CSV table of C-alpha atoms in Angstrom, one decimal:
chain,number,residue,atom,x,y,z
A,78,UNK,CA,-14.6,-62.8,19.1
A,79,UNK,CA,-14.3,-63.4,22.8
A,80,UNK,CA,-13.5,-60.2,24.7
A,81,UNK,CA,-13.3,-59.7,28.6
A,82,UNK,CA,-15.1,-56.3,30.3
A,83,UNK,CA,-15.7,-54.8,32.9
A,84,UNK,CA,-19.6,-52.9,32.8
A,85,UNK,CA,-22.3,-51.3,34.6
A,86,UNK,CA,-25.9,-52.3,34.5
A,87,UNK,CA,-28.3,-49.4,33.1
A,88,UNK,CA,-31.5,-51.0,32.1
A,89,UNK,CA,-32.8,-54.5,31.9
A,90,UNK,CA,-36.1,-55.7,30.1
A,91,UNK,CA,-38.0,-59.3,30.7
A,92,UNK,CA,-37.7,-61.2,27.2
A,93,UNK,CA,-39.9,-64.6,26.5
A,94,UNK,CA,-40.6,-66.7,29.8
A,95,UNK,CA,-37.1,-67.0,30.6
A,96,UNK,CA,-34.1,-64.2,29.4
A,97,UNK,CA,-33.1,-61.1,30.2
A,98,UNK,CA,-32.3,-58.3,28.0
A,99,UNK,CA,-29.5,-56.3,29.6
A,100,UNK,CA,-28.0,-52.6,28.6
A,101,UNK,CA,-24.8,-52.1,30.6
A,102,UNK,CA,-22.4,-49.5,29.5
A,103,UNK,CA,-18.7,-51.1,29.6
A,104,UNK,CA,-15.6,-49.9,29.9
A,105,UNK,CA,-14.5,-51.8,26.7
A,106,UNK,CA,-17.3,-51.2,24.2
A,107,UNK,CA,-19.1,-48.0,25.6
A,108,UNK,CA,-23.2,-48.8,25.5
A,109,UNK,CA,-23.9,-52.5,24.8
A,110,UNK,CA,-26.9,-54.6,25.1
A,111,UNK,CA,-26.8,-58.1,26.0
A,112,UNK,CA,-28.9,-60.9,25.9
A,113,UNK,CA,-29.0,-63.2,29.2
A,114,UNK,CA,-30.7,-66.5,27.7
A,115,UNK,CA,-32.5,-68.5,30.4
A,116,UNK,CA,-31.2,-66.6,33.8
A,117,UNK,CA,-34.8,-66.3,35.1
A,118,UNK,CA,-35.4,-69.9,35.2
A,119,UNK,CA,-35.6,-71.3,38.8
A,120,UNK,CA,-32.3,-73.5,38.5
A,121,UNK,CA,-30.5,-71.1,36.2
A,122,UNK,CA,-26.3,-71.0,37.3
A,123,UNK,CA,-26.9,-66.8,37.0
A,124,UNK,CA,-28.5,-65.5,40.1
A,125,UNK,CA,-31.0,-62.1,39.0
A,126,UNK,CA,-29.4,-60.0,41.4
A,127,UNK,CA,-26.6,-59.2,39.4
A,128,UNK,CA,-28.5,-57.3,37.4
A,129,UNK,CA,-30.0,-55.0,40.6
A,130,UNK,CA,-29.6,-51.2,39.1
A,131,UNK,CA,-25.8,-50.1,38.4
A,132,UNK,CA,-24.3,-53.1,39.9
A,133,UNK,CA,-20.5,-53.3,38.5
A,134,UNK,CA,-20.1,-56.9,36.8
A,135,UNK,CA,-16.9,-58.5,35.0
A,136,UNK,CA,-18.0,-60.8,31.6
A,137,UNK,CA,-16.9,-62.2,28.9
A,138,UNK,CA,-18.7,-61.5,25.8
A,139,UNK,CA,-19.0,-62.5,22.2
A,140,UNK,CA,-18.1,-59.4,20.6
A,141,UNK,CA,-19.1,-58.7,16.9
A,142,UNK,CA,-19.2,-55.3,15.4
A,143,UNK,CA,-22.6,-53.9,14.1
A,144,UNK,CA,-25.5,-56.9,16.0
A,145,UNK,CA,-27.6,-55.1,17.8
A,146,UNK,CA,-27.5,-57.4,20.8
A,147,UNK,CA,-24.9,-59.3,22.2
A,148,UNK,CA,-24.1,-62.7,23.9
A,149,UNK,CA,-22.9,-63.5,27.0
A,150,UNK,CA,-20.2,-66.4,27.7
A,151,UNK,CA,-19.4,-65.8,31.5
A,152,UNK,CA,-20.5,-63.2,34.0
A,153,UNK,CA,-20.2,-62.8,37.7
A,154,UNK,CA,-20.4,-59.6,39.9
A,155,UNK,CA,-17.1,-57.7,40.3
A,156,UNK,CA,-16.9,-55.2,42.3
A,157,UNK,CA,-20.2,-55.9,45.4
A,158,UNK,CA,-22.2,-53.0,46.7
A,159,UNK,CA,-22.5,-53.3,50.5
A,160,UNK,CA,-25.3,-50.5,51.1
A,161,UNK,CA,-26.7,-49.4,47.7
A,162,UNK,CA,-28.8,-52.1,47.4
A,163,UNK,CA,-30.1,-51.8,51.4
A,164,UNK,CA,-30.2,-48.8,52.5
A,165,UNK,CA,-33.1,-47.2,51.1
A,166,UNK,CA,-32.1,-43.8,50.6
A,167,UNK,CA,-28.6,-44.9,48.8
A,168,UNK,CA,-31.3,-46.8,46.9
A,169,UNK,CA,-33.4,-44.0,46.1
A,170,UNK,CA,-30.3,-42.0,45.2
A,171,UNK,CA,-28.8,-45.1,42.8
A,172,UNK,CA,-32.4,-45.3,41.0
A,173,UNK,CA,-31.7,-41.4,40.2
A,174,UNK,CA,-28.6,-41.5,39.2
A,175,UNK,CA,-28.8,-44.5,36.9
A,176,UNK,CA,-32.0,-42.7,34.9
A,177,UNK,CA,-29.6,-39.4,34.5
A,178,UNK,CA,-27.1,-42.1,33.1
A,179,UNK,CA,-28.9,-43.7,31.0
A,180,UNK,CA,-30.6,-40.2,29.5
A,181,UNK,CA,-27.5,-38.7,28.9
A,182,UNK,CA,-25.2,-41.5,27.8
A,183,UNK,CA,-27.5,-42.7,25.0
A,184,UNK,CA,-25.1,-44.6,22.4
A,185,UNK,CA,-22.1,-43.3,23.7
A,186,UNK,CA,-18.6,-44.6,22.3
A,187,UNK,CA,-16.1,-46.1,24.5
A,188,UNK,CA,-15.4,-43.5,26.9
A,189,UNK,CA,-12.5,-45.4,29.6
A,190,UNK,CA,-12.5,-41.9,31.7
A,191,UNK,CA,-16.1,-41.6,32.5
A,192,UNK,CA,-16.3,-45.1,33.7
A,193,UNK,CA,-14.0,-44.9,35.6
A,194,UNK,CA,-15.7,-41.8,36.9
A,195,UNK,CA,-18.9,-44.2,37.3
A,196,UNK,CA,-17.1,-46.8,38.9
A,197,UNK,CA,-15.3,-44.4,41.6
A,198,UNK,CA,-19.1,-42.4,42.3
A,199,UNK,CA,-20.8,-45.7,42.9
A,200,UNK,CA,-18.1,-47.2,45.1
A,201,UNK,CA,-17.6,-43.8,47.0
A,202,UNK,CA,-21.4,-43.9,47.2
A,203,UNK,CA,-21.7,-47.3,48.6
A,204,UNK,CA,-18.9,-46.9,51.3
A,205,UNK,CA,-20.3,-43.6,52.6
A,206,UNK,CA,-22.3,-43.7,56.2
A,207,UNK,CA,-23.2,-39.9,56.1
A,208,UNK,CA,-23.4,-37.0,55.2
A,209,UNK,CA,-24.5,-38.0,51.6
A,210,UNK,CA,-28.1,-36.2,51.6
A,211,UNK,CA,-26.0,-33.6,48.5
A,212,UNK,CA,-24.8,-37.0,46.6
A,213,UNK,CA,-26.6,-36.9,43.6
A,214,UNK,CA,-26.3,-33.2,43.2
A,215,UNK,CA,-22.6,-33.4,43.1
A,216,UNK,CA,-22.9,-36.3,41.0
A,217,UNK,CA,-25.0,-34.4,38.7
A,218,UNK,CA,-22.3,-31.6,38.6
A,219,UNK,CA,-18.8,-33.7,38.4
A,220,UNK,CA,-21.1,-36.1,35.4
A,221,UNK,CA,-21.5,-32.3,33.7
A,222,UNK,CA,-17.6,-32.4,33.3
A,223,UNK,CA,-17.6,-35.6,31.4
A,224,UNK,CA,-20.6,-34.5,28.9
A,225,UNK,CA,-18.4,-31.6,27.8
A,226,UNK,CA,-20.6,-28.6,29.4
A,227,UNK,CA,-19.0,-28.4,33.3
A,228,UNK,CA,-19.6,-24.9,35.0
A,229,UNK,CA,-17.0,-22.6,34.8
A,230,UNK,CA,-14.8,-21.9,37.9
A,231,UNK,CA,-14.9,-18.0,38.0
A,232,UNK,CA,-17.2,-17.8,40.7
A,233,UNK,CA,-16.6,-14.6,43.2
A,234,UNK,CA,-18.5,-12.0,45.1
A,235,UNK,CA,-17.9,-9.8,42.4
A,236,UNK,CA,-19.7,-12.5,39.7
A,237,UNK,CA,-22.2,-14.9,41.9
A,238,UNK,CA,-24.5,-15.8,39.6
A,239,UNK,CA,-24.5,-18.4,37.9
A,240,UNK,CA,-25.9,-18.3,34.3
A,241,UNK,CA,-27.2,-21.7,33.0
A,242,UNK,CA,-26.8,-21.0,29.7
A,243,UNK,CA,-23.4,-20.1,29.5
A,244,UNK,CA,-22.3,-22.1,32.1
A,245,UNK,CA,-20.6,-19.0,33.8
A,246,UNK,CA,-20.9,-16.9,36.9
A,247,UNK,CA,-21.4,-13.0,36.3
A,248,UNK,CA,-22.8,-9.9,37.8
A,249,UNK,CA,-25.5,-9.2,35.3
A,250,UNK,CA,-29.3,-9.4,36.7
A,251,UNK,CA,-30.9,-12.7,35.2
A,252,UNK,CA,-34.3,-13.8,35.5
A,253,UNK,CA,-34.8,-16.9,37.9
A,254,UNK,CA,-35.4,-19.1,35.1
A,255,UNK,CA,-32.4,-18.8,33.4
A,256,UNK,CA,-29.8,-18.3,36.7
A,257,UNK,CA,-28.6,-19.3,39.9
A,258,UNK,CA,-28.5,-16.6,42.2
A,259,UNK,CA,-26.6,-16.4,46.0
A,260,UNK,CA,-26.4,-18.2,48.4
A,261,UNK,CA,-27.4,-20.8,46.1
A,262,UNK,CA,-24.9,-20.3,43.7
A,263,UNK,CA,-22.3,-20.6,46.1
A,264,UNK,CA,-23.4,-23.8,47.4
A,265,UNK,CA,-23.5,-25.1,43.7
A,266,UNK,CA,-20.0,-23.6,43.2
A,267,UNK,CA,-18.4,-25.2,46.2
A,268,UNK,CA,-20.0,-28.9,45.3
A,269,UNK,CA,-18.7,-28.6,41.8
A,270,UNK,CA,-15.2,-27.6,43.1
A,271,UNK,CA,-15.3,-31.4,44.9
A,272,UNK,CA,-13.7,-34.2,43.1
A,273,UNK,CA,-13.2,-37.1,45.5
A,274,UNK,CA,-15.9,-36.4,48.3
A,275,UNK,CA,-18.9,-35.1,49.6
A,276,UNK,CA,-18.8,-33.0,52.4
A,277,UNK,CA,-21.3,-31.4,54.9
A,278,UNK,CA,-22.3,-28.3,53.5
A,279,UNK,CA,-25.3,-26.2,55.2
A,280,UNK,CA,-28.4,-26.7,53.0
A,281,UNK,CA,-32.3,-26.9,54.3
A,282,UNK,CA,-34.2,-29.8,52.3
A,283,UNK,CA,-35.8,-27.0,50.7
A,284,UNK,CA,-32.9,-25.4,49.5
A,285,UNK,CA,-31.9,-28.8,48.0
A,286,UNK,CA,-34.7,-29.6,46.0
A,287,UNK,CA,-34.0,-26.0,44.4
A,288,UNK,CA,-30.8,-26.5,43.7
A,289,UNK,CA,-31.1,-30.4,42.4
A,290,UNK,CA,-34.3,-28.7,40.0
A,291,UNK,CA,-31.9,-26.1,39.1
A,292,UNK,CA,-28.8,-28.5,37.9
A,293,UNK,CA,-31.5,-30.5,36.2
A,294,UNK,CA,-32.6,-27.2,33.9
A,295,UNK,CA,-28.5,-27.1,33.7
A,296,UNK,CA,-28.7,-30.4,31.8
A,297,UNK,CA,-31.9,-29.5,30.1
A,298,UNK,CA,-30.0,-26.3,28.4
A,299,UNK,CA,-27.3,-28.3,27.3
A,300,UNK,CA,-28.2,-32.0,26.5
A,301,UNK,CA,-30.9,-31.6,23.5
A,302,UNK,CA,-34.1,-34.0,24.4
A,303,UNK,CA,-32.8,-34.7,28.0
A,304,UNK,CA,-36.6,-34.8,29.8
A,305,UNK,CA,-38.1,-35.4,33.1
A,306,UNK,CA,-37.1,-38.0,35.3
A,307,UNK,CA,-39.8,-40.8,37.1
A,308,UNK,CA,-37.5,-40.9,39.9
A,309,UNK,CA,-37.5,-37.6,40.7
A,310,UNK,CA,-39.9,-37.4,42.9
A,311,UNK,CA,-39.2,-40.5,44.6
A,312,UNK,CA,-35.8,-39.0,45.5
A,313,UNK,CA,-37.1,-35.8,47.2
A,314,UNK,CA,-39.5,-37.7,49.2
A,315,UNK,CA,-37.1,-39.7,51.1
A,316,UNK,CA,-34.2,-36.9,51.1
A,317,UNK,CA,-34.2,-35.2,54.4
């Protein structure tokens, strides 16, 4: 059955001389993976950088229940990124996020709300020109929400710090490796209290590599086999 979506690309994979094999989470189908016969042929009518990392395509797809891997009838990009794909720090920031995604997502169902969410993150990303060093961090915590294990709101003076486990602020003494103590703590409460932008907040490049380990144990404690990230490291490098 021919069936038109919208989807993001998540991973693609070199098959035979000249395909593509393409997972995309779409706003139809949820997770889906797609093979691209023939687009890496010289003359082929499919340009390859439509498949550049989260771009945001429109196709129309030969939908059947339970194959493994799909077809694709048309595709073309639908929604261009104007800096992601230049800038190299957006870049760096885009290669991070789409490994989170594609750890955490797994074979999820249709879920129209989070890609939305997805859709709105990357286009906010692309459009910003600064002041988007804490991106990924409040990425990482608004992405929580949609998993089903967002921190709790009741931060205060009273109950500032934050314990991972429970996903709630209190005043009991934790160790470091389970908690998020002050002034960190307030920093990670005020970005997870954003829902639409990003703004300056006053964080050292040390304090943000903390912080981005820290919501990454977050994740760890509540999404079973969620492991370390190549890009990682690549991200703190060219962070300031």
């Amino acid at each position: 059955m021919l069936e038109k979506t919208n989807a993001i690309v998540i991973k693609t994979t070199k098959y035979s001389e000249s395909s593509l094999v393409v997972k995309a989470f779409t706003e139809k189908f949820g997770m889906r993976t797609y093979m691209i016969h023939g687009v890496r042929k010289k003359k082929s009518k499919i340009p390859m950088n439509l498949f550049q990392t989260l771009s945001i395509l429109e196709m129309v797809v030969y939908e059947k229940n339970g194959r493994a891997i799909q077809n694709i009838k048309e595709i073309k990009t639908a929604k261009p990124f104007q800096s992601i794909h230049f800038d190299f720090k957006k870049t760096a920031i885009a290669l991070f996020l789409n490994e989170i995604i594609y750890k955490a997502i797994g074979e999820e169902e249709t879920n129209d709300h989070l890609f939305h969410f997805l859709v709105t993150s990357l286009l906010h990303l692309d459009g910003l020109t600064d002041h988007y060093q804490n991106f990924h961090i409040w990425f990482l915590l608004q992405f929580s929400r949609h998993l089903g294990f967002e921190p709790s709101s009741n931060f205060s003076d009273q109950h500032s710090i934050f314990d991972m486990q429970e996903g709630r602020y209190t005043s009991i003494p934790l160790p470091d490796t389970i908690s998020i103590h002050p002034p960190l703590s307030r920093i990670f409460f005020q970005l997870s209290q954003l829902n639409e932008a990003v703004i300056p907040l006053d964080m050292n490049r040390n304090q943000r590599k903390i912080l981005l380990n820290k919501c990454l144990q977050f994740y760890r404690f509540h999404l079973p086999g969620f492991s370390d990230l190549k890009s990682l490291s690549v991200l703190e490098e060219v962070m300031e």
